[in-house]
Short mmCIF file of N, CA and C in Angstrom, two decimals:
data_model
loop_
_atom_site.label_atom_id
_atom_site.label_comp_id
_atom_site.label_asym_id
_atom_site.label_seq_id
_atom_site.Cartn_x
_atom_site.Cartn_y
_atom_site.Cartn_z
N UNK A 10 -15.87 16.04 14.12
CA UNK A 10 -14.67 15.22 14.17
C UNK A 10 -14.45 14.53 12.81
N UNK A 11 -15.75 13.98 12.25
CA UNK A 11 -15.56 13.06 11.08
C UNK A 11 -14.60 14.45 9.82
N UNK A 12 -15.39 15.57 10.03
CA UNK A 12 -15.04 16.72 8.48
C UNK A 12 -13.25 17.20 8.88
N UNK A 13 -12.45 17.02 10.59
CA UNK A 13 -11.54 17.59 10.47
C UNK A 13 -10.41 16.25 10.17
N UNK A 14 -11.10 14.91 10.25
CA UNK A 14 -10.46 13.86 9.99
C UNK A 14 -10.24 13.88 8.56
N UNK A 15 -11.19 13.96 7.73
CA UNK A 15 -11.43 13.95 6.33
C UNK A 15 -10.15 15.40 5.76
N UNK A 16 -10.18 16.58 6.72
CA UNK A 16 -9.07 18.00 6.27
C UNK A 16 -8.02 16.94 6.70
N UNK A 17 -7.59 16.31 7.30
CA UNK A 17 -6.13 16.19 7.83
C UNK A 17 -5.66 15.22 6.87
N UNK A 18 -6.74 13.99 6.24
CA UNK A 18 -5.91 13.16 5.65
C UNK A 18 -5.86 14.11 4.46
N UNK A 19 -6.86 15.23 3.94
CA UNK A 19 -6.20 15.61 2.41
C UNK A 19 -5.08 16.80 2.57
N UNK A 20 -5.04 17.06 3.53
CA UNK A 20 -3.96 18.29 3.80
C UNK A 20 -2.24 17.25 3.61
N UNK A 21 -2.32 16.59 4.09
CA UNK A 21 -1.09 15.68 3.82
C UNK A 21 -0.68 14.34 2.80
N UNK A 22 -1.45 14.86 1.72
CA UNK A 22 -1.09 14.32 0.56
C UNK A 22 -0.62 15.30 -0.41
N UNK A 23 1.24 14.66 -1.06
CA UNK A 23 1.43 15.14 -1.72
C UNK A 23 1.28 15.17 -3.00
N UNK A 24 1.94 15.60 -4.47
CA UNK A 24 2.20 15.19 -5.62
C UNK A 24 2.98 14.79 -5.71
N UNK A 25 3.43 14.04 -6.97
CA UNK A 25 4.03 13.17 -7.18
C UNK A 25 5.61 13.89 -7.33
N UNK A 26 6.57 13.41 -6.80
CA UNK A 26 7.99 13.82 -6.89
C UNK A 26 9.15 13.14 -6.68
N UNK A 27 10.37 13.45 -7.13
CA UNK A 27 11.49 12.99 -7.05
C UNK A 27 11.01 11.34 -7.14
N UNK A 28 11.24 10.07 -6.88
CA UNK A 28 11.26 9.01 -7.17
C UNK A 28 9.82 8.33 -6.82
N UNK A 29 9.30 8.89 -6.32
CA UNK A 29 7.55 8.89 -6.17
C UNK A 29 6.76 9.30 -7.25
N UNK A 30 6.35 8.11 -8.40
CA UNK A 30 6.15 8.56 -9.54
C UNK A 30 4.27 9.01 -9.42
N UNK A 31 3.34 9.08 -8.27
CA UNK A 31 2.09 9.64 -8.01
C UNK A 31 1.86 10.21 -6.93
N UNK A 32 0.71 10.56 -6.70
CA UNK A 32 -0.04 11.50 -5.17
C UNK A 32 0.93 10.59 -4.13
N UNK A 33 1.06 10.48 -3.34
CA UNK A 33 1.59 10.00 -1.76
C UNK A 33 1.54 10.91 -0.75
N UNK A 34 1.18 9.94 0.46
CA UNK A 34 0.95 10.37 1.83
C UNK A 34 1.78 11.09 3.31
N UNK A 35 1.82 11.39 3.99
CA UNK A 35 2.53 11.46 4.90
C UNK A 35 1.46 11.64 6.27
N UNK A 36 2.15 11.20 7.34
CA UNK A 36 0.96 11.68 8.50
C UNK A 36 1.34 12.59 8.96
N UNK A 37 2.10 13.40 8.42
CA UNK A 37 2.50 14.61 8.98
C UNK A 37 3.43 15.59 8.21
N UNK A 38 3.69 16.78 7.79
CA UNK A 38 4.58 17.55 7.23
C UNK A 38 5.66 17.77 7.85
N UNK A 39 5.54 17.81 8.70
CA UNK A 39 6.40 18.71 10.13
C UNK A 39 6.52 17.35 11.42
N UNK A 40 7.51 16.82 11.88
CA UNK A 40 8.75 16.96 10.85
C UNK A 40 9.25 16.00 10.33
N UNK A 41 8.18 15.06 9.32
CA UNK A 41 8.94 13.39 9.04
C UNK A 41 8.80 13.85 7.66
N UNK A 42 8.20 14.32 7.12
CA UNK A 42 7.85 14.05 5.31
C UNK A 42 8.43 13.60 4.83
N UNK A 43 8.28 12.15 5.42
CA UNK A 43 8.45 11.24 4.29
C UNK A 43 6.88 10.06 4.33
N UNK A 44 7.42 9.38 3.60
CA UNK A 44 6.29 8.13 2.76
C UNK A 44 6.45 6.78 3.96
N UNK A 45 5.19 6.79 4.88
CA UNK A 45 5.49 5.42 5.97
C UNK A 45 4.44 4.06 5.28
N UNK A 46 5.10 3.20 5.39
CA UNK A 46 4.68 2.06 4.99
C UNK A 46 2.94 1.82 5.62
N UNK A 47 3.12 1.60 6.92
CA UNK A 47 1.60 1.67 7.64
C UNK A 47 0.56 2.56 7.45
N UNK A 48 1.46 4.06 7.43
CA UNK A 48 0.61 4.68 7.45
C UNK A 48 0.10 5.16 6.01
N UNK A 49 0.64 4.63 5.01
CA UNK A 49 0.07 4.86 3.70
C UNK A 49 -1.06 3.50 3.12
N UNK A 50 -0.50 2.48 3.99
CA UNK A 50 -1.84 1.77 3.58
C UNK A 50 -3.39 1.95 4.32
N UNK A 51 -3.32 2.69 5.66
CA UNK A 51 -4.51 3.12 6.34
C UNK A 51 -4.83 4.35 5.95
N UNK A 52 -3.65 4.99 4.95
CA UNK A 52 -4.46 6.66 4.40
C UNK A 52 -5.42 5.74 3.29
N UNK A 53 -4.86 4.60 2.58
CA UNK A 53 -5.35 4.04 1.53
C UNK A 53 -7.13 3.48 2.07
N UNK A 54 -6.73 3.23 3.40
CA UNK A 54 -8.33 2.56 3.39
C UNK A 54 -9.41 3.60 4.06
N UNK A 55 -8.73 4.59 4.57
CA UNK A 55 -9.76 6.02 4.62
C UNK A 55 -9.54 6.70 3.41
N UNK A 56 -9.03 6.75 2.63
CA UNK A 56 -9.31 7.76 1.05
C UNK A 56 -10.84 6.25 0.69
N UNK A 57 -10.09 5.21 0.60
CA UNK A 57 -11.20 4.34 -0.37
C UNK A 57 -12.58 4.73 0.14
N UNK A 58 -12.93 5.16 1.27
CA UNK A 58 -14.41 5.52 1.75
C UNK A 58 -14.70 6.95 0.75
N UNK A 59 -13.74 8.00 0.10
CA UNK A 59 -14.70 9.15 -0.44
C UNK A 59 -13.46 8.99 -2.10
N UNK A 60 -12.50 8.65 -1.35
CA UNK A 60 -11.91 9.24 -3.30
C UNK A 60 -11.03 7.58 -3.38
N UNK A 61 -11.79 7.14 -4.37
CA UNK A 61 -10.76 5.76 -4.53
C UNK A 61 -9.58 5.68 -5.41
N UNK A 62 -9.62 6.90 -6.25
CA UNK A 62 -8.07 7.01 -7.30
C UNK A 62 -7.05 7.32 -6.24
N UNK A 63 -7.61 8.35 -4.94
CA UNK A 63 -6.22 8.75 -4.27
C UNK A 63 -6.04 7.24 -3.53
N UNK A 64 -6.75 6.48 -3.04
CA UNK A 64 -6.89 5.57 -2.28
C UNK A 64 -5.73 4.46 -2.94
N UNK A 65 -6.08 4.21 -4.33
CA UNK A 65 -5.22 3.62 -5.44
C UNK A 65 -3.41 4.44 -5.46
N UNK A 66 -3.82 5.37 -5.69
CA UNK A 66 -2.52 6.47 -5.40
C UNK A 66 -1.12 5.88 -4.34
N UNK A 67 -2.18 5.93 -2.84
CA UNK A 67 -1.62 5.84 -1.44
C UNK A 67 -0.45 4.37 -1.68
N UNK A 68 -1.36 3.36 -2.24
CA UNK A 68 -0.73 1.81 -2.90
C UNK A 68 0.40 1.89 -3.37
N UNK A 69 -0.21 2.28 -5.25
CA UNK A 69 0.95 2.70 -6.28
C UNK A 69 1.98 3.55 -5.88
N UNK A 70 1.79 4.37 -4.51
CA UNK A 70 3.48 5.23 -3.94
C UNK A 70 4.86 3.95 -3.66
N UNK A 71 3.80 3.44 -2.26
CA UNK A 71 4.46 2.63 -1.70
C UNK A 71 5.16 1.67 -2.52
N UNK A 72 4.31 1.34 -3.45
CA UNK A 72 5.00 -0.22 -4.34
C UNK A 72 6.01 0.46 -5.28
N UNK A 73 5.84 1.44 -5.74
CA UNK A 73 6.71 2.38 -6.66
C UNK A 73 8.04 2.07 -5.98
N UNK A 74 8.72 1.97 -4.65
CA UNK A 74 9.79 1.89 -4.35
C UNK A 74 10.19 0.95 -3.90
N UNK A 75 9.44 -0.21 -4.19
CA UNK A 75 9.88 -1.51 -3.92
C UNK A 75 11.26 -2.18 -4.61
N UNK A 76 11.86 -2.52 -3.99
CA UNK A 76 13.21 -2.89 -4.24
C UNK A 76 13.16 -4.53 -5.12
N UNK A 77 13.91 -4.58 -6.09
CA UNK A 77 14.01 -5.62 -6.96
C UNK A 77 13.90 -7.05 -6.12
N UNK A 78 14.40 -6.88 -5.00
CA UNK A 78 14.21 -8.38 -4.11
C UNK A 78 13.31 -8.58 -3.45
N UNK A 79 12.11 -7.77 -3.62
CA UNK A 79 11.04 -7.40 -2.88
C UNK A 79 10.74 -6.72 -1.60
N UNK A 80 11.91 -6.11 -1.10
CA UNK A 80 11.91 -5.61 0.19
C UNK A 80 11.42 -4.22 0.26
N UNK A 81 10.58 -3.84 1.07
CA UNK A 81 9.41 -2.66 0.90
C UNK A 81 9.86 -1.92 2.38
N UNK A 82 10.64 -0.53 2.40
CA UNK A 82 11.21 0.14 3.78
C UNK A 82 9.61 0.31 4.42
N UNK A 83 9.98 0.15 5.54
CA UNK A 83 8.45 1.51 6.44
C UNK A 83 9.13 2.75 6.40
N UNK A 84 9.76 3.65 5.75
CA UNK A 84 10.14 4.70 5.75
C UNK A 84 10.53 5.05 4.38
N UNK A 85 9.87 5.83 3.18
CA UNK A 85 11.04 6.18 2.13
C UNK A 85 10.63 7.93 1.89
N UNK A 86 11.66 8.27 1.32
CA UNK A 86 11.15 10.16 1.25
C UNK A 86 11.41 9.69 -0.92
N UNK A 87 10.81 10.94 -1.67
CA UNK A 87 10.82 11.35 -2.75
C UNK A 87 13.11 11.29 -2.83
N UNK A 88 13.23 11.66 -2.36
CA UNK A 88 14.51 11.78 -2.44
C UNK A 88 15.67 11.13 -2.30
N UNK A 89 14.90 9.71 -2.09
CA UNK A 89 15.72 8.66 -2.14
C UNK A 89 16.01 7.93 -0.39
N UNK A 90 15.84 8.65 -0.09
CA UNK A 90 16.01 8.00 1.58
C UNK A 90 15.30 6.88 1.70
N UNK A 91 16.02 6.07 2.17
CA UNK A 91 14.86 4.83 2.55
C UNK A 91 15.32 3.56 3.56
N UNK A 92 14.49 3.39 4.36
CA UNK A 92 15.18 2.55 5.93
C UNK A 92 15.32 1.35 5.39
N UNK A 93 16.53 0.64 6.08
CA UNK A 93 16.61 -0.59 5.59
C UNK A 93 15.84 -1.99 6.65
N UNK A 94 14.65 -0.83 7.17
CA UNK A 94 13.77 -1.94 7.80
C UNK A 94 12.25 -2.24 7.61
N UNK A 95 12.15 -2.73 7.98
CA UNK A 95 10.63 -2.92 7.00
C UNK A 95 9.47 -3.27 8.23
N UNK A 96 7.82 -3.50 8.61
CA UNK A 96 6.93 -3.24 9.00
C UNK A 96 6.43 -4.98 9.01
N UNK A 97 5.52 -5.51 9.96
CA UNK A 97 4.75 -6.48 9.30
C UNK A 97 3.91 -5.82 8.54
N UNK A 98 3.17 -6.81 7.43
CA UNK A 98 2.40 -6.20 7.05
C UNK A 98 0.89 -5.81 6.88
N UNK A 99 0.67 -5.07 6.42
CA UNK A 99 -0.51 -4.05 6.41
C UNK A 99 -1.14 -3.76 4.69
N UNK A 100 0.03 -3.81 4.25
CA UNK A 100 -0.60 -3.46 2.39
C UNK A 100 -1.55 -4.52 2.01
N UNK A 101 -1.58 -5.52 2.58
CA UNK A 101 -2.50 -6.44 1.69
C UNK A 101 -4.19 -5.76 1.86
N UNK A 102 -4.26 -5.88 3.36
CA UNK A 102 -5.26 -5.26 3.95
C UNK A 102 -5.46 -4.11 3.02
N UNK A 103 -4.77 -2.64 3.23
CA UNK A 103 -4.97 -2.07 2.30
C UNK A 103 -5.22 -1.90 0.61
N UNK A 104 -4.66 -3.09 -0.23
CA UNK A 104 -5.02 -3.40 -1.22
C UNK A 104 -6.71 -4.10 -0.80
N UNK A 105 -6.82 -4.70 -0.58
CA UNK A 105 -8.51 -5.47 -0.43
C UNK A 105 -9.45 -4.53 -0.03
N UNK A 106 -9.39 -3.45 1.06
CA UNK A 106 -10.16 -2.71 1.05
C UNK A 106 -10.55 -1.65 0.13
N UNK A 107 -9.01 -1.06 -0.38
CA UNK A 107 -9.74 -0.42 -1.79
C UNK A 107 -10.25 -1.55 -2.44
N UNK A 108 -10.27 -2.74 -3.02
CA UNK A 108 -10.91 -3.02 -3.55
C UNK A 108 -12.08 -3.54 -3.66
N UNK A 109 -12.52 -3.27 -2.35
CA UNK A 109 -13.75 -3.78 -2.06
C UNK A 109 -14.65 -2.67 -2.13
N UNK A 110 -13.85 -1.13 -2.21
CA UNK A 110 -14.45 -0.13 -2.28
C UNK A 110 -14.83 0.23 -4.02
N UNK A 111 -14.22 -0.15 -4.82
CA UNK A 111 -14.19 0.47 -6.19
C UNK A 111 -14.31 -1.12 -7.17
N UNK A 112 -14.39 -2.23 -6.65
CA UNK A 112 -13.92 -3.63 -7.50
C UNK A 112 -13.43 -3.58 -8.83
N UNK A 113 -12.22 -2.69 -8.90
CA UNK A 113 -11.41 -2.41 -9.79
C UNK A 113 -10.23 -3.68 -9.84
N UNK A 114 -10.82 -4.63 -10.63
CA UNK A 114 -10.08 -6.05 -10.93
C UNK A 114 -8.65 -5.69 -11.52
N UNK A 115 -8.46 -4.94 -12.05
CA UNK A 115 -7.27 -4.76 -13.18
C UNK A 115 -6.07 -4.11 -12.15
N UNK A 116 -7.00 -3.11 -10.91
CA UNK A 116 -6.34 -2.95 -9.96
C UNK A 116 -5.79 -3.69 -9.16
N UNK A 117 -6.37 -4.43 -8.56
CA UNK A 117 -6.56 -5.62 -7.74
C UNK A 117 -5.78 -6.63 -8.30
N UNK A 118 -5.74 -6.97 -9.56
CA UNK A 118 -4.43 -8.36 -9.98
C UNK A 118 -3.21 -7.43 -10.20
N UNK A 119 -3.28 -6.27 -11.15
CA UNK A 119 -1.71 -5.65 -11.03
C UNK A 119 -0.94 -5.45 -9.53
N UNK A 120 -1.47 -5.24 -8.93
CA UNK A 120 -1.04 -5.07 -7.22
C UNK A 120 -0.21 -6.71 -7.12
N UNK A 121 -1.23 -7.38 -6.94
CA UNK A 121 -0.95 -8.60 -6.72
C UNK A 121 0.30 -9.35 -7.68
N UNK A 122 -0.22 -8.85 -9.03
CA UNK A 122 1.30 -9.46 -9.68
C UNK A 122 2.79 -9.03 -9.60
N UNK A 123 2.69 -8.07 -9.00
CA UNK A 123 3.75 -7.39 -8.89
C UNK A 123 4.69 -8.39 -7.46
N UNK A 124 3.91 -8.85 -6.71
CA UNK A 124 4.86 -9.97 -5.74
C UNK A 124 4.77 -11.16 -6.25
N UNK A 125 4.42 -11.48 -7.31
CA UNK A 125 4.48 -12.66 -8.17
C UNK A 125 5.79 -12.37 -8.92
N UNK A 126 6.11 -11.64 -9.49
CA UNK A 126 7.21 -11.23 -9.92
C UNK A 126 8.20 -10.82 -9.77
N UNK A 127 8.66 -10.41 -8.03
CA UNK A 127 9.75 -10.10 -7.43
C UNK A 127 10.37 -11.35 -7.12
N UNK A 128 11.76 -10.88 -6.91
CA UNK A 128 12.83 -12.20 -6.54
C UNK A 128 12.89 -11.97 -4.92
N UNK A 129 12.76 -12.92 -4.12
CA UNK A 129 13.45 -13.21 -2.79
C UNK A 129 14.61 -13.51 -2.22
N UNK A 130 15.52 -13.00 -1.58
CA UNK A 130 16.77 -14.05 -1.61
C UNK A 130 16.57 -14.85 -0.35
N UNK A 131 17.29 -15.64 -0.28
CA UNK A 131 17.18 -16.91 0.60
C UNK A 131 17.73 -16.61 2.42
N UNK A 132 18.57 -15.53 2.14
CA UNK A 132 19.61 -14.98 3.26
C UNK A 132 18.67 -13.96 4.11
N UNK A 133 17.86 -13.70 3.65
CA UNK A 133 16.49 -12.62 4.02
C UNK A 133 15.20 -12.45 3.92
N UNK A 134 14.64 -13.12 4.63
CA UNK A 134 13.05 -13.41 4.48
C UNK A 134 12.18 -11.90 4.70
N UNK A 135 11.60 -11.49 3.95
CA UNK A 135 11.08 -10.02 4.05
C UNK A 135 9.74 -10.07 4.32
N UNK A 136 9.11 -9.52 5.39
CA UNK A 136 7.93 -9.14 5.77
C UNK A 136 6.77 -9.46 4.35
N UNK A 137 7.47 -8.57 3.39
CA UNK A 137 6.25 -8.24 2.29
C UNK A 137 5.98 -9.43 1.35
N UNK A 138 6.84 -10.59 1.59
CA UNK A 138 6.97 -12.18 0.80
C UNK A 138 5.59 -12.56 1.41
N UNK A 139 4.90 -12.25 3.14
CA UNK A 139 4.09 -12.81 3.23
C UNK A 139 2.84 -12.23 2.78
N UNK A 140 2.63 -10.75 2.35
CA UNK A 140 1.82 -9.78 1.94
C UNK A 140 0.94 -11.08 0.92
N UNK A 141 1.49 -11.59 -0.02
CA UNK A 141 1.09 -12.17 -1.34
C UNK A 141 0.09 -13.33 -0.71
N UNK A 142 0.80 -14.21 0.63
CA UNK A 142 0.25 -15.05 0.83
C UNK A 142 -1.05 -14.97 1.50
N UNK A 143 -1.30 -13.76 2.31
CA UNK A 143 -2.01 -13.31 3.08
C UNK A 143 -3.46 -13.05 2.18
N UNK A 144 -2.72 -12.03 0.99
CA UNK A 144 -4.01 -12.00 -0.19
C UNK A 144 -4.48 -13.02 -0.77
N UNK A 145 -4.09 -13.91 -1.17
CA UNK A 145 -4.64 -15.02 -1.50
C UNK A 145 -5.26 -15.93 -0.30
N UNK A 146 -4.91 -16.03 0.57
CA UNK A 146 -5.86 -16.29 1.44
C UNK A 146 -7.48 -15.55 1.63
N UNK A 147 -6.98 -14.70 1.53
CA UNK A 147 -8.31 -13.70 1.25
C UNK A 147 -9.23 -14.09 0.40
N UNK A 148 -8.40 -14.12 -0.99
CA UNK A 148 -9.49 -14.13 -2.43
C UNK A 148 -9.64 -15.70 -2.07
N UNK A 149 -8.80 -16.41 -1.60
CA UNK A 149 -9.20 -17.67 -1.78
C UNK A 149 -10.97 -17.92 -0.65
N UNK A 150 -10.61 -17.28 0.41
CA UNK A 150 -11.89 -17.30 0.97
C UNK A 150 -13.41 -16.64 0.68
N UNK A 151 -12.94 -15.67 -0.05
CA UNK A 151 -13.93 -14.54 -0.86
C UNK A 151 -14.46 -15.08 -2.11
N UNK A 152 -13.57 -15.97 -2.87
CA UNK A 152 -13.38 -15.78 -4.64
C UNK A 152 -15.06 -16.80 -5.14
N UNK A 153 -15.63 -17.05 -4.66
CA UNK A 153 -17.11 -17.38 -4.90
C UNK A 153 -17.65 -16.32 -4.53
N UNK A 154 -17.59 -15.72 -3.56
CA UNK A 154 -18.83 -14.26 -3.36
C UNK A 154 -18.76 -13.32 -4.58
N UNK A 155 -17.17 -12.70 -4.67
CA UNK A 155 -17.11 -11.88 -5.54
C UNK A 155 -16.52 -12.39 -6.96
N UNK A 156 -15.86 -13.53 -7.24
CA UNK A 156 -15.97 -14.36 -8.64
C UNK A 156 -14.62 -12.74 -9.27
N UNK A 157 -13.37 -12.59 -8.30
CA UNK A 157 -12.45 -12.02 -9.07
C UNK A 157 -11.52 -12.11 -10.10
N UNK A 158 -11.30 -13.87 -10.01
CA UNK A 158 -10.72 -14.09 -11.16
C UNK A 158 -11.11 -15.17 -12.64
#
């Protein structure tokens, strides 16, 4: 069970295309192929157990299409499609576990600065505004064990 779990998540990773500037995920070819918010941050925390660049990959898709106001679809394809609804979230989780897998710091704050640097508007509170707060809760509870910043 563990070796056909391990074929299924690499059978459904693609290359990088159309507005997906790296590797990205899908849980299936047939018939969604597209890029899901959830399910690319849990491909992210089963890649971080054997390959942590794709694991990094699964991240850098998702955030790649993050919208200037910070709003992150649970649905986008290479081709521009993308739902105008969004997921609670799950990426933070997935950011911390890769990095607990590889303690790739440079990884780990670029992720993070990147919602330091998006705009919010006031008319729309977006799921992924709380992503930031959630991580820092984290490091704030962690940041003596592992001394990340």
């Amino acid at each position: 069970l563990y070796y056909k779990c391990l074929s299924i998540n690499k059978e459904n990773v693609y290359s990088a295309e159309g507005q997906i500037p790296c590797r990205w995920t899908t849980p299936d070819r047939v018939p969604h192929r597209f890029m899901w918010l959830w399910d690319s941050a849990f491909h992210a925390m089963a890649f971080a157990q054997y390959n942590v660049e794709m694991a990094k990959d699964c991240i850098r898709a998702v955030l790649s299409l993050q919208r200037e106001d910070g709003f992150i679809a649970h649905m986008m394809s290479p081709q521009g499609r993308i739902s105008d609804i969004t997921q609670p979230q799950v990426l933070s989780w997935g950011v911390w576990e890769v990095y607990q897998s590889c303690k790739d710091k440079q990884f780990f704050r670029e992720k993070t600065m990147i919602f330091e640097k998006k705009t919010f508007t006031l008319q729309r509170i977006y799921v992924e505004y709380y992503f930031l707060i959630d991580l820092y809760r984290i490091v704030i509870s962690q940041k003596r064990k592992y001394l990340i910043y």
